[in-house]
Tab-separated table of C-alpha atoms and ligand atoms in Angstrom:
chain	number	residue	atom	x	y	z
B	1125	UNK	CA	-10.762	76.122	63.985
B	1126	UNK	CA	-13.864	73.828	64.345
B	1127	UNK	CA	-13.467	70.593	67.251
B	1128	UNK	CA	-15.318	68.725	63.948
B	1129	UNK	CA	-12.177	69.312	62.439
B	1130	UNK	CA	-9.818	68.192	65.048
B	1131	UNK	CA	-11.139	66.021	67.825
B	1132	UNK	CA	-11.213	62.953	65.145
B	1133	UNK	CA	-8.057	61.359	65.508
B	1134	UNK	CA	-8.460	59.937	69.560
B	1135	UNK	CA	-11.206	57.770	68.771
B	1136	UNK	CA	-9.366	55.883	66.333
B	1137	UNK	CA	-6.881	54.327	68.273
B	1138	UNK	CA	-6.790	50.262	67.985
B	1139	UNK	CA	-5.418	48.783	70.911
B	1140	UNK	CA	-5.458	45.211	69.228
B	1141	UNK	CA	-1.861	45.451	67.779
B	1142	UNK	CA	0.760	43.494	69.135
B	1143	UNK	CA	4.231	44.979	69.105
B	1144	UNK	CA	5.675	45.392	72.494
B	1145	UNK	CA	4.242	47.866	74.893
B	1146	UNK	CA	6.064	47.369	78.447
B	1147	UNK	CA	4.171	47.708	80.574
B	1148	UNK	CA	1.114	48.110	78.385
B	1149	UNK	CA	-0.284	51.569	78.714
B	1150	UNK	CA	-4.187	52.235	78.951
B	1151	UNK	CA	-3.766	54.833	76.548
B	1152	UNK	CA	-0.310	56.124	75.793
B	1153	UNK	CA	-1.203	59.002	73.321
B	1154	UNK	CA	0.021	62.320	74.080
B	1155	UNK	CA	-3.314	64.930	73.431
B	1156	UNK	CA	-2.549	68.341	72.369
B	1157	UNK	CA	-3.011	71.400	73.644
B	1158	UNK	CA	-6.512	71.670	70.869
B	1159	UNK	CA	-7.070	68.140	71.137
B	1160	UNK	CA	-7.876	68.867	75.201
B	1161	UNK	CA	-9.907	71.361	74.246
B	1162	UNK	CA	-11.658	70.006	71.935
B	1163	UNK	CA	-12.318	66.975	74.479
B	1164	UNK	CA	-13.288	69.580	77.453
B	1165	UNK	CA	-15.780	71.283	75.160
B	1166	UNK	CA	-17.295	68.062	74.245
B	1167	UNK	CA	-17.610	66.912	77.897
B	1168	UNK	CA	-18.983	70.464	78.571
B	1169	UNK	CA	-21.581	70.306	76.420
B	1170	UNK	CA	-22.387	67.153	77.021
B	1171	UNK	CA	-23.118	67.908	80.858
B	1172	UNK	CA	-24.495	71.213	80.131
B	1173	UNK	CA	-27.483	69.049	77.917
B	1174	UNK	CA	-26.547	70.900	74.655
B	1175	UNK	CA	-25.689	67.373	72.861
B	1176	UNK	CA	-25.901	63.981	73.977
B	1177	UNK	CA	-22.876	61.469	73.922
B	1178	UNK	CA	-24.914	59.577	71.618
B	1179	UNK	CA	-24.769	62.604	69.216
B	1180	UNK	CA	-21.623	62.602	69.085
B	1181	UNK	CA	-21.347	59.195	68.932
B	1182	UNK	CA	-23.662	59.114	65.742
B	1183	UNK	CA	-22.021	62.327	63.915
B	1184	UNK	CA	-18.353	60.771	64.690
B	1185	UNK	CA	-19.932	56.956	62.724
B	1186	UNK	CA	-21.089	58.954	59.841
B	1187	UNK	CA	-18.483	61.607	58.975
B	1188	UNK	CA	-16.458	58.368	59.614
B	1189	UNK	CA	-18.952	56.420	56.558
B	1190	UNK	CA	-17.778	59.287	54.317
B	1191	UNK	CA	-15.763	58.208	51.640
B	1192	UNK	CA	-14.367	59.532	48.828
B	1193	UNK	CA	-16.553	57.586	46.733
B	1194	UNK	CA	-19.282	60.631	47.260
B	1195	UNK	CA	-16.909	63.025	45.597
B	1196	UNK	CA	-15.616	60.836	42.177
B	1197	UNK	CA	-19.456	60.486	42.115
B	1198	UNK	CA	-19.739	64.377	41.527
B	1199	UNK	CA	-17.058	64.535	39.509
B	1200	UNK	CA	-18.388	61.888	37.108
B	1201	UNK	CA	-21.986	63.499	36.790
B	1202	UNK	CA	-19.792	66.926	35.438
B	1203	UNK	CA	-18.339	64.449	32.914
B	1204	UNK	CA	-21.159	63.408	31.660
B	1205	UNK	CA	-23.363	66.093	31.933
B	1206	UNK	CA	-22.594	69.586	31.021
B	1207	UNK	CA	-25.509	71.257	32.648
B	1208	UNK	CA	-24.693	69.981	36.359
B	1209	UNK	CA	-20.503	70.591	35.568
B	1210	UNK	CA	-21.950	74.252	35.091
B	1211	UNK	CA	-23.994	74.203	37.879
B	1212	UNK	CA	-21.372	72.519	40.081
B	1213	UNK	CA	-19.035	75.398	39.281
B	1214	UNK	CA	-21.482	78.340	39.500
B	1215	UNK	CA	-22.537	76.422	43.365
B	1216	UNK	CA	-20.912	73.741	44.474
B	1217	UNK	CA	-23.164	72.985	47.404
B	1218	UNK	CA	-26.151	72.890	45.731
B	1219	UNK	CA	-24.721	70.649	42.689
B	1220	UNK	CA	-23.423	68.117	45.443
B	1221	UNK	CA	-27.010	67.723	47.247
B	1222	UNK	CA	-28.195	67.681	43.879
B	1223	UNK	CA	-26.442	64.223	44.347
B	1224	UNK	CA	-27.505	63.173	48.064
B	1225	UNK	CA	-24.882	64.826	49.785
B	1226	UNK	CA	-25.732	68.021	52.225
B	1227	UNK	CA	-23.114	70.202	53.009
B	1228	UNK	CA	-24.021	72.782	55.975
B	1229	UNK	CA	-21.687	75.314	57.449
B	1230	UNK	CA	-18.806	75.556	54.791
B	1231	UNK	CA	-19.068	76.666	50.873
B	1232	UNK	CA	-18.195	74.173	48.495
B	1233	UNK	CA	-16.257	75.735	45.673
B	1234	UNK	CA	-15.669	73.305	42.643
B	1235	UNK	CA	-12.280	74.056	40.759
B	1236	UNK	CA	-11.743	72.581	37.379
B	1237	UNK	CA	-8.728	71.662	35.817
B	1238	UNK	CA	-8.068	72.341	32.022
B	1239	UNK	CA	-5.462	72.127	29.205
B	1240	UNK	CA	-4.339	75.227	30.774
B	1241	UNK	CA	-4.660	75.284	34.260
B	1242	UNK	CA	-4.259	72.618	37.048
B	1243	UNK	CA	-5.592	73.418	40.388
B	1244	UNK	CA	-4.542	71.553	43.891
B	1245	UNK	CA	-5.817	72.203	47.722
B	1246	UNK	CA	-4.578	72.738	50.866
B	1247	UNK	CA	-5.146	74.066	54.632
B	1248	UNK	CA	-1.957	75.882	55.399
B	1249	UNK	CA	-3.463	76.755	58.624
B	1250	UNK	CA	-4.821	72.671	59.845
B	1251	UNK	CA	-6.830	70.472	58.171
B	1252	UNK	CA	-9.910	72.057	56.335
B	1253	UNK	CA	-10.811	69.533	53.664
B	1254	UNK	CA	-14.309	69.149	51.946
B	1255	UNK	CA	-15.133	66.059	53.947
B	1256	UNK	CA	-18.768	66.037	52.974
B	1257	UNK	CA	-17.392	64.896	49.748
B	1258	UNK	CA	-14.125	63.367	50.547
B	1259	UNK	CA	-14.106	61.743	54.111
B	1260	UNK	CA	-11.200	62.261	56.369
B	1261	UNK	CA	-8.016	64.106	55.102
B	1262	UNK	CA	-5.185	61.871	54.606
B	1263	UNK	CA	-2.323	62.143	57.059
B	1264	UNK	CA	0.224	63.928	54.202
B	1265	UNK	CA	-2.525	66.887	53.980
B	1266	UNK	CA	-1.845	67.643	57.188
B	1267	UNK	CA	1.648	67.155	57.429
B	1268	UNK	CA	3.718	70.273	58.190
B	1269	UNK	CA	5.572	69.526	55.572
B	1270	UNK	CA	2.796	69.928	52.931
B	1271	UNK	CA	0.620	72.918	54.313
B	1272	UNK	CA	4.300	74.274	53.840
B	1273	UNK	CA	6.188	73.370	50.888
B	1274	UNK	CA	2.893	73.096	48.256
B	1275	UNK	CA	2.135	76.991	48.350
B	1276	UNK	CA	5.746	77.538	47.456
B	1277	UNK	CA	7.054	75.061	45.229
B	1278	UNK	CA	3.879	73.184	44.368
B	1279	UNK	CA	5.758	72.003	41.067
B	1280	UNK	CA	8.237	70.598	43.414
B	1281	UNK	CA	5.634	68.618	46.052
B	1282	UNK	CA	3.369	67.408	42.728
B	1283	UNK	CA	6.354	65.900	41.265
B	1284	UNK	CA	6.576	63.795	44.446
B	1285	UNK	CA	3.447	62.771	43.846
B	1286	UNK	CA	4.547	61.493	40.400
B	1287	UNK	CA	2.163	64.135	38.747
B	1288	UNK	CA	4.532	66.297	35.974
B	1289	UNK	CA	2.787	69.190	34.138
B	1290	UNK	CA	3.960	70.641	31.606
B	1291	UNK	CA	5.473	74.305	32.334
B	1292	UNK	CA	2.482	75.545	30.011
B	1293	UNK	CA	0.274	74.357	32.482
B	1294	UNK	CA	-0.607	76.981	35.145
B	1295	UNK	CA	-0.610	75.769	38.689
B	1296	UNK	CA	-3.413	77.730	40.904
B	1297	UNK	CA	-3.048	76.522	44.695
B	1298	UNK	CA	-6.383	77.381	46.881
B	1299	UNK	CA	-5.855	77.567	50.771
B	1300	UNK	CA	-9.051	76.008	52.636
B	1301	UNK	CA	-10.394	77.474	55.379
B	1302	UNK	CA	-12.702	76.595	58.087
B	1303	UNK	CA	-15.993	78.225	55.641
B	1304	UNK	CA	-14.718	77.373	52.467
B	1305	UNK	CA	-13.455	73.925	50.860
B	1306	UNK	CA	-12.639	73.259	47.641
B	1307	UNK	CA	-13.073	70.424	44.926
B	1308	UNK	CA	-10.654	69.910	42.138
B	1309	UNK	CA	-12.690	68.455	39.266
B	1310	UNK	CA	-10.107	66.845	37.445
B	1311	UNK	CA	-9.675	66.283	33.673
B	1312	UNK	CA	-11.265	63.370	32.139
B	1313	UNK	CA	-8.866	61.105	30.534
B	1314	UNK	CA	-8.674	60.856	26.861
B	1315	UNK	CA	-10.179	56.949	25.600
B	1316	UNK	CA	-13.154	57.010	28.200
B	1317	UNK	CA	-15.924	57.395	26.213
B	1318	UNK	CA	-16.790	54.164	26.129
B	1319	UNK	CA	-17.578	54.335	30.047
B	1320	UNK	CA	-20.444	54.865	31.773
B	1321	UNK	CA	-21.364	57.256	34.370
B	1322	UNK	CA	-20.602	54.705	37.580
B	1323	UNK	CA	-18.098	53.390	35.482
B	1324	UNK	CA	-16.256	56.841	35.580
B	1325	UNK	CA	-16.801	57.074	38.968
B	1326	UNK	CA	-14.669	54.398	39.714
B	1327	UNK	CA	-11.617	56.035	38.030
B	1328	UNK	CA	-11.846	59.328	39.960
B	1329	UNK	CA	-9.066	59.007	43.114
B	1330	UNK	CA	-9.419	60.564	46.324
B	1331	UNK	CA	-5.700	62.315	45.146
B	1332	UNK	CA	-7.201	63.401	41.892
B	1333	UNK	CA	-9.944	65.649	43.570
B	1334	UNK	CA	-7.449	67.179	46.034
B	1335	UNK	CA	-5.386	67.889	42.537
B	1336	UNK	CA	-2.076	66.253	43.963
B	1337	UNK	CA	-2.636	63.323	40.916
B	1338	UNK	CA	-4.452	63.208	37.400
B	1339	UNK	CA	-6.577	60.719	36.995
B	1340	UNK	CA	-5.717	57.837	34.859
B	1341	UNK	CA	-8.103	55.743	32.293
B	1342	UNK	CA	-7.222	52.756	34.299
B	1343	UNK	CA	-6.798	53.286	37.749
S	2278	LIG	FE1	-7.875	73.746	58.421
């Protein structure tokens, strides 16, 4: 388990909200056991001269600028173009810098969904998630409940999502890990040919590219 993956959640605290604290606490969150870790191995490294607060600082403000807008962006270019939606399957890293966006240290590995086959993503083990692409996870996908439940009734945990395949449709669940994240590419909607590329883009949901939702021709 990588502290990238897990020492996020601290910094985000906002101490501006007003229901009643008494007496106000300077910071009342309880860090876990890998959340102390994570912090000792920052301050470690920090005093040892291996990275600089203001490293940290900097990586922390851009995996934070992420978005999931990067992602729909890759997912409209295999739309489009049937050249890079081969190339994004064959290598999913290199498609996605193709675009502007450099993923180091984990393999990107683009799933498509078909007539046939729907695909959906989780970490049963934490939180992997191809945040390159995506930003930060969203709480749910890290939520006991759904590393749990989705690998054995993923039917079941979709349907709560309001997404109902048909029992023709064969549901492939991928399990992240720390080297290797995965994409859904989802299907393009029928009546969007009349959209453009950025147009496209705008349709693709953060939901749709985890493969908990399709995506819908008017979002
Ligand atoms: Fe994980």
């Amino acid at each position: 388990m990588s502290t990238q993956d897990h020492d996020h959640d601290h910094h985000h605290h906002d101490h501006d909200h007003d229901h009643p604290h008494s007496p106000p606490q300077p910071d009342d969150k309880v860090h876990s056991y890998y959340q102390i870790l994570g912090i000792a191995l920052k301050e470690l490294l920090i005093e040892k001269g291996v990275v600089t607060a203001a490293d940290v600082r900097r990586n922390i403000e851009l995996r934070d600028s992420i978005t999931p807008a990067n992602g729909a962006h890759v997912v409209a270019r295999a739309w489009v173009d049937p050249a890079f939606r081969a190339r994004l399957l064959a290598d999913g890293n290199a498609a996605a810098a193709e675009l502007g966006n450099e993923i180091t240290n984990t393999k990107l590995v683009a799933v498509e969904n078909t007539q046939d086959v729907h695909n959906v993503v989780v970490c049963t083990l934490c939180s992997c998630y191809p945040r390159d692409l995506l930003g930060l996870p969203p709480s749910w996908y890290k939520s006991r409940a759904y590393r749990a439940r989705v690998v054995r009734e993923p039917r079941e945990v979709l349907k709560e999502f309001g997404t109902e395949l048909p029992d023709s449709v064969q549901v492939r669940v991928h399990d992240s890990t720390a080297d290797m994240r995965f994409l859904v590419v989802p299907q393009r909607p029928a009546g969007t040919d009349h959209l453009s590329e950025a147009e496209l883009a705008e349709i693709v949901t953060r939901d749709s590219m985890i493969g908990v939702a399709l995506v819908s021709p008017n979002q």
